[in-house]
Amino acid sequence: MVWKNFPPDFYVRVDKELCINCMRCIKECSFGVHEYDRKKELWKRHHEKCVGCLRCAAMCPAKAINIEKSRMEYSPHPVWTNKVRKDIKMQAETGGVILTAMGNEVPYLSYFDHLVLDACQVTNPSIDPLREPMELRTFIGRKSERFDLEEDSGASLKTEIAPNLKLETPIMFAHMSYGSISIEAQLSMARAASKIGTFMGTGEGGMHKDLYQYADHIITQVASGRFAVHEEYLKRGAAIEIKIGQGAKPGIGGHLPGKKVTKEISETRMIPEGSDAISPAPHHDIYSIEDLSRLIYALKEATRYKKPVFVKIAAVHNVAPIAVGVIRAGADAVVLDGFRGGTGAAPQVHRDHHGIPLEVAIATVDRRLREEGIRHWGSIIASGGIRCSADVAKAIALGADAIYIGTGALVAMGCTVCKKCYTGKCPWGIATQIPELRKRLNPDEGAKRAANLLEAWSHELKEILGALGLNSIESLRGNRDRLRGVGLNEIDLEILGVKPAGW
Amino acid sequence: MLQEFKKIIREEEDFVIIDAKGIYYRELNELINELILNGSKKFRILNVNGQRFIADGLRGGYYIEIYGTAGDDLGGFANGPTIVIHGDIQDGAGNTMNEGKIIVHGSGTDIIGHSMRGGKIFVKGEVGYRVGIHMKEYKEQIPVIVVGATAGDFLGEYMAGGRIIILGLEKRPEVEDIVGDWIGTGIHGGAIYIRGVITKDKLGYSANIKEIDENDRKIIEKNVREFCSYFGLDADEILKSKFTKIAPISRNPFAAMYSDSRENK
Ligand code: SF4
Ligand code: SF4
């Protein structure tokens, strides 16, 4: 008895009258759903294998395919949902941990969807961004408390200025490693980042040589597996990010199975072909804030204090004191990854049940850093589940300096969030290393679409600022007075530092 | 900067001698860096007392002699230098090192050689916990750690490549433990050679005892000879001993942990 994915999630319906038997769907589906028996001249559709990516439907020249949510379900039960029953049956069969991808699927409350932005009316005029300059430029890194000038030198600066990243828009592409996504996907983001004047993250898979020419717009990553970490790699990027945790799987490490470590990936990660790439849960040299500080300064020393060093943590219960520790340890920015953050592969139990919402994390960290008088010591970069320019504006109003987008960027390049990245068979050529699939993403096209998304959001951000009567993104940062809560309780509002609508 | 520190620098033959007494690590390392930019290649640093990050991220075949106790992360991310320590080293020496040599006349503490990808570390004395953790290898780069005395628990944890040799000199490996428990927990590449006999109960998850072959013997001999050459010890005597080899049960010990609804494996 095979219970895997029974009943199927999707039903593949092909309109026989429209179908021209071109066989295109067979080629398009990387999960082997469509099959044609030439002898019997019969089509077979393996519904149970369909992941609902819609690739075949989109590419079918006759537009004959419709992918429907399967109507066959177990007898309804509000607690023992179909998903729960299917998961149990699969685990009973395999004895394995359930793997999945992309972000948290449990419908926890979205604070973003319960916050609204203010707008100017009558007494405080709004600004038209088409007529007046709007400043989205953002600097990420440590800011000086005061500036001292050299004595008798006119205007030369005595204060040492810490290195900062200059962003033309407060939106960056999140760290997604080469190995989890294709080089075409990374190239698309690298080109878009350099065109727009922002940055992308390498993830922990190293920097492929094709990316070197965009290195000025690339943030390298140092994760617990230390793959590719090498003095040249550290010196090559614009900044370095130490990855402590990830919102999609707080507290656990990562594992790229040996069969995915191809020649090119092995070269970029600097590990043998075919060997497992294991990133342990903690960094072996970090068991305390003091140890974290040691790694931060080891990286600063190795790059002669020329690169800002960020530290990424998953948003968890005590995120505020942890983030304060990170900044006090010497980080130039703390990256807060909320529990809706995406991933190429994570055990479902961690993805869905660990961590806290990003909105709460931003608000508490920003407040705590201010209370301790060290908000200027480091920037706050928010990531995990940011879907639109309104989310960006709200994150900044809650206290973030800039944000990272991961899933959003992939969707711009074609991803349909089918959640099968970990299989390495991404039907849109993104989360895959298979040459035939990779061809589906043309980096020129990908770069254009990723850049368009940033341009569109930036434009909307300017419009939002205009409506708020502000002319720079700086004036929105931590400006919670321009937010109101709708349908949130008193404690939520207090934690977010936001008034209810009507006040 | 060089002007500022003139008092503590002098030159002797082709060495630059630095008196590091009371100098903050950041200044010491900046000074070394400036001297390198100025063309210096060989350094003798005196009175080192815990200054961190010496030779961190250094690229090239520089030669550095240290007198005293080097602080944490000595030679971290280093790519080529040879560092000789007349004294002890602390946590994380050789952290993620790519190339180079660290030769220690004293002892070391924890996570020596963490994630190192290339180069060699020779410690005459003993070392602490989790030494050689997550060591790697890449193409012809195969890092090596040789320890003269003993090593603590979790030796070679998560090891993905490289070679570790523990000699336990001055101990009698037939009756005394020269390595702590949980050897090679999570090991998925490389090999650990321990003088004497190790029983299976000392091993961590995914580690196994393997037969020593001709190639292993060559590796042991070559590195033990190099080790002895630095510390004036008799290699032939040491090489008479029996060694135990510890290596991973497989290259992919963590496969088969996951289930997928659509793939029938
Ligand atoms: S998995 Fe995607 S390509 Fe395959 S049948 Fe389903 S929707 Fe079509
Ligand atoms: S990246 Fe590809 S595999 Fe992953 S969710 Fe998007 S379409 Fe599916």
PDB file of N, CA and C in Angstrom, chain A residues 288-334:
ATOM      1  N   SER A 288      28.903  32.084  22.693  1.00  0.00           N
ATOM      2  CA  SER A 288      28.560  33.226  23.540  1.00  0.00           C
ATOM      3  C   SER A 288      28.694  34.506  22.730  1.00  0.00           C
ATOM      4  N   ILE A 289      28.204  35.600  23.294  1.00  0.00           N
ATOM      5  CA  ILE A 289      28.358  36.904  22.629  1.00  0.00           C
ATOM      6  C   ILE A 289      29.845  37.245  22.478  1.00  0.00           C
ATOM      7  N   GLU A 290      30.647  36.880  23.485  1.00  0.00           N
ATOM      8  CA  GLU A 290      32.089  37.155  23.403  1.00  0.00           C
ATOM      9  C   GLU A 290      32.706  36.404  22.228  1.00  0.00           C
ATOM     10  N   ASP A 291      32.257  35.145  22.043  1.00  0.00           N
ATOM     11  CA  ASP A 291      32.773  34.369  20.917  1.00  0.00           C
ATOM     12  C   ASP A 291      32.334  34.984  19.589  1.00  0.00           C
ATOM     13  N   LEU A 292      31.094  35.475  19.553  1.00  0.00           N
ATOM     14  CA  LEU A 292      30.613  36.117  18.326  1.00  0.00           C
ATOM     15  C   LEU A 292      31.490  37.324  18.018  1.00  0.00           C
ATOM     16  N   SER A 293      31.782  38.080  19.057  1.00  0.00           N
ATOM     17  CA  SER A 293      32.624  39.249  18.893  1.00  0.00           C
ATOM     18  C   SER A 293      33.980  38.844  18.313  1.00  0.00           C
ATOM     19  N   ARG A 294      34.474  37.713  18.766  1.00  0.00           N
ATOM     20  CA  ARG A 294      35.769  37.259  18.251  1.00  0.00           C
ATOM     21  C   ARG A 294      35.689  36.996  16.750  1.00  0.00           C
ATOM     22  N   LEU A 295      34.606  36.365  16.295  1.00  0.00           N
ATOM     23  CA  LEU A 295      34.508  36.112  14.854  1.00  0.00           C
ATOM     24  C   LEU A 295      34.325  37.422  14.082  1.00  0.00           C
ATOM     25  N   ILE A 296      33.504  38.329  14.633  1.00  0.00           N
ATOM     26  CA  ILE A 296      33.317  39.616  13.961  1.00  0.00           C
ATOM     27  C   ILE A 296      34.669  40.299  13.766  1.00  0.00           C
ATOM     28  N   TYR A 297      35.466  40.326  14.838  1.00  0.00           N
ATOM     29  CA  TYR A 297      36.748  41.023  14.721  1.00  0.00           C
ATOM     30  C   TYR A 297      37.770  40.223  13.927  1.00  0.00           C
ATOM     31  N   ALA A 298      37.649  38.901  13.937  1.00  0.00           N
ATOM     32  CA  ALA A 298      38.543  38.107  13.085  1.00  0.00           C
ATOM     33  C   ALA A 298      38.291  38.482  11.621  1.00  0.00           C
ATOM     34  N   LEU A 299      37.014  38.678  11.272  1.00  0.00           N
ATOM     35  CA  LEU A 299      36.675  39.039   9.890  1.00  0.00           C
ATOM     36  C   LEU A 299      37.107  40.476   9.592  1.00  0.00           C
ATOM     37  N   LYS A 300      36.935  41.359  10.568  1.00  0.00           N
ATOM     38  CA  LYS A 300      37.360  42.749  10.351  1.00  0.00           C
ATOM     39  C   LYS A 300      38.876  42.829  10.210  1.00  0.00           C
ATOM     40  N   GLU A 301      39.575  42.058  11.040  1.00  0.00           N
ATOM     41  CA  GLU A 301      41.033  42.044  10.938  1.00  0.00           C
ATOM     42  C   GLU A 301      41.460  41.509   9.567  1.00  0.00           C
ATOM     43  N   ALA A 302      40.805  40.436   9.140  1.00  0.00           N
ATOM     44  CA  ALA A 302      41.192  39.802   7.879  1.00  0.00           C
ATOM     45  C   ALA A 302      40.946  40.737   6.700  1.00  0.00           C
ATOM     46  N   THR A 303      40.023  41.675   6.858  1.00  0.00           N
ATOM     47  CA  THR A 303      39.736  42.603   5.760  1.00  0.00           C
ATOM     48  C   THR A 303      40.195  44.017   6.132  1.00  0.00           C
ATOM     49  N   ARG A 304      41.071  44.106   7.101  1.00  0.00           N
ATOM     50  CA  ARG A 304      41.653  45.377   7.530  1.00  0.00           C
ATOM     51  C   ARG A 304      40.598  46.457   7.781  1.00  0.00           C
ATOM     52  N   TYR A 305      39.510  46.075   8.388  1.00  0.00           N
ATOM     53  CA  TYR A 305      38.453  47.019   8.816  1.00  0.00           C
ATOM     54  C   TYR A 305      37.852  47.814   7.649  1.00  0.00           C
ATOM     55  N   LYS A 306      37.899  47.231   6.447  1.00  0.00           N
ATOM     56  CA  LYS A 306      37.355  47.941   5.286  1.00  0.00           C
ATOM     57  C   LYS A 306      35.927  47.521   4.966  1.00  0.00           C
ATOM     58  N   LYS A 307      35.474  46.396   5.528  1.00  0.00           N
ATOM     59  CA  LYS A 307      34.137  45.898   5.169  1.00  0.00           C
ATOM     60  C   LYS A 307      33.236  45.905   6.398  1.00  0.00           C
ATOM     61  N   PRO A 308      32.001  46.371   6.241  1.00  0.00           N
ATOM     62  CA  PRO A 308      31.078  46.216   7.362  1.00  0.00           C
ATOM     63  C   PRO A 308      30.765  44.726   7.570  1.00  0.00           C
ATOM     64  N   VAL A 309      30.575  44.345   8.817  1.00  0.00           N
ATOM     65  CA  VAL A 309      30.250  42.952   9.132  1.00  0.00           C
ATOM     66  C   VAL A 309      28.845  42.910   9.738  1.00  0.00           C
ATOM     67  N   PHE A 310      27.967  42.165   9.099  1.00  0.00           N
ATOM     68  CA  PHE A 310      26.592  42.020   9.584  1.00  0.00           C
ATOM     69  C   PHE A 310      26.447  40.680  10.302  1.00  0.00           C
ATOM     70  N   VAL A 311      25.460  40.590  11.150  1.00  0.00           N
ATOM     71  CA  VAL A 311      25.158  39.307  11.782  1.00  0.00           C
ATOM     72  C   VAL A 311      23.667  39.034  11.613  1.00  0.00           C
ATOM     73  N   LYS A 312      23.370  37.898  11.022  1.00  0.00           N
ATOM     74  CA  LYS A 312      21.973  37.552  10.793  1.00  0.00           C
ATOM     75  C   LYS A 312      21.498  36.569  11.857  1.00  0.00           C
ATOM     76  N   ILE A 313      20.393  36.908  12.497  1.00  0.00           N
ATOM     77  CA  ILE A 313      19.808  35.995  13.474  1.00  0.00           C
ATOM     78  C   ILE A 313      18.342  35.755  13.119  1.00  0.00           C
ATOM     79  N   ALA A 314      17.835  34.611  13.519  1.00  0.00           N
ATOM     80  CA  ALA A 314      16.410  34.355  13.359  1.00  0.00           C
ATOM     81  C   ALA A 314      15.694  35.108  14.474  1.00  0.00           C
ATOM     82  N   ALA A 315      14.507  35.626  14.158  1.00  0.00           N
ATOM     83  CA  ALA A 315      13.706  36.300  15.180  1.00  0.00           C
ATOM     84  C   ALA A 315      13.130  35.230  16.101  1.00  0.00           C
ATOM     85  N   VAL A 316      13.579  35.252  17.349  1.00  0.00           N
ATOM     86  CA  VAL A 316      13.099  34.284  18.334  1.00  0.00           C
ATOM     87  C   VAL A 316      12.686  35.021  19.607  1.00  0.00           C
ATOM     88  N   HIS A 317      12.264  34.267  20.612  1.00  0.00           N
ATOM     89  CA  HIS A 317      11.644  34.900  21.784  1.00  0.00           C
ATOM     90  C   HIS A 317      12.407  36.068  22.383  1.00  0.00           C
ATOM     91  N   ASN A 318      13.701  35.889  22.643  1.00  0.00           N
ATOM     92  CA  ASN A 318      14.439  36.976  23.289  1.00  0.00           C
ATOM     93  C   ASN A 318      15.240  37.788  22.282  1.00  0.00           C
ATOM     94  N   VAL A 319      14.617  38.078  21.164  1.00  0.00           N
ATOM     95  CA  VAL A 319      15.384  38.689  20.074  1.00  0.00           C
ATOM     96  C   VAL A 319      16.000  40.025  20.465  1.00  0.00           C
ATOM     97  N   ALA A 320      15.334  40.808  21.315  1.00  0.00           N
ATOM     98  CA  ALA A 320      15.864  42.145  21.619  1.00  0.00           C
ATOM     99  C   ALA A 320      17.207  42.075  22.356  1.00  0.00           C
ATOM    100  N   PRO A 321      17.294  41.351  23.474  1.00  0.00           N
ATOM    101  CA  PRO A 321      18.611  41.293  24.108  1.00  0.00           C
ATOM    102  C   PRO A 321      19.671  40.612  23.245  1.00  0.00           C
ATOM    103  N   ILE A 322      19.243  39.648  22.420  1.00  0.00           N
ATOM    104  CA  ILE A 322      20.224  38.988  21.553  1.00  0.00           C
ATOM    105  C   ILE A 322      20.774  40.001  20.541  1.00  0.00           C
ATOM    106  N   ALA A 323      19.855  40.766  19.939  1.00  0.00           N
ATOM    107  CA  ALA A 323      20.280  41.741  18.933  1.00  0.00           C
ATOM    108  C   ALA A 323      21.161  42.819  19.563  1.00  0.00           C
ATOM    109  N   VAL A 324      20.845  43.219  20.782  1.00  0.00           N
ATOM    110  CA  VAL A 324      21.685  44.201  21.471  1.00  0.00           C
ATOM    111  C   VAL A 324      23.083  43.613  21.668  1.00  0.00           C
ATOM    112  N   GLY A 325      23.124  42.337  22.056  1.00  0.00           N
ATOM    113  CA  GLY A 325      24.416  41.665  22.223  1.00  0.00           C
ATOM    114  C   GLY A 325      25.191  41.647  20.915  1.00  0.00           C
ATOM    115  N   VAL A 326      24.483  41.383  19.824  1.00  0.00           N
ATOM    116  CA  VAL A 326      25.118  41.333  18.508  1.00  0.00           C
ATOM    117  C   VAL A 326      25.739  42.690  18.171  1.00  0.00           C
ATOM    118  N   ILE A 327      24.982  43.750  18.406  1.00  0.00           N
ATOM    119  CA  ILE A 327      25.496  45.091  18.089  1.00  0.00           C
ATOM    120  C   ILE A 327      26.651  45.447  19.034  1.00  0.00           C
ATOM    121  N   ARG A 328      26.486  45.118  20.304  1.00  0.00           N
ATOM    122  CA  ARG A 328      27.583  45.409  21.243  1.00  0.00           C
ATOM    123  C   ARG A 328      28.817  44.587  20.932  1.00  0.00           C
ATOM    124  N   ALA A 329      28.616  43.423  20.318  1.00  0.00           N
ATOM    125  CA  ALA A 329      29.754  42.570  19.962  1.00  0.00           C
ATOM    126  C   ALA A 329      30.554  43.151  18.797  1.00  0.00           C
ATOM    127  N   GLY A 330      30.005  44.188  18.157  1.00  0.00           N
ATOM    128  CA  GLY A 330      30.766  44.844  17.104  1.00  0.00           C
ATOM    129  C   GLY A 330      30.162  44.736  15.717  1.00  0.00           C
ATOM    130  N   ALA A 331      28.974  44.150  15.598  1.00  0.00           N
ATOM    131  CA  ALA A 331      28.358  44.041  14.269  1.00  0.00           C
ATOM    132  C   ALA A 331      27.951  45.425  13.773  1.00  0.00           C
ATOM    133  N   ASP A 332      28.104  45.646  12.474  1.00  0.00           N
ATOM    134  CA  ASP A 332      27.710  46.925  11.882  1.00  0.00           C
ATOM    135  C   ASP A 332      26.232  46.937  11.527  1.00  0.00           C
ATOM    136  N   ALA A 333      25.630  45.763  11.503  1.00  0.00           N
ATOM    137  CA  ALA A 333      24.181  45.674  11.293  1.00  0.00           C
ATOM    138  C   ALA A 333      23.726  44.327  11.810  1.00  0.00           C
ATOM    139  N   VAL A 334      22.496  44.311  12.310  1.00  0.00           N
ATOM    140  CA  VAL A 334      21.919  43.038  12.690  1.00  0.00           C
ATOM    141  C   VAL A 334      20.796  42.750  11.695  1.00  0.00           C
TER     142      VAL A 334
END
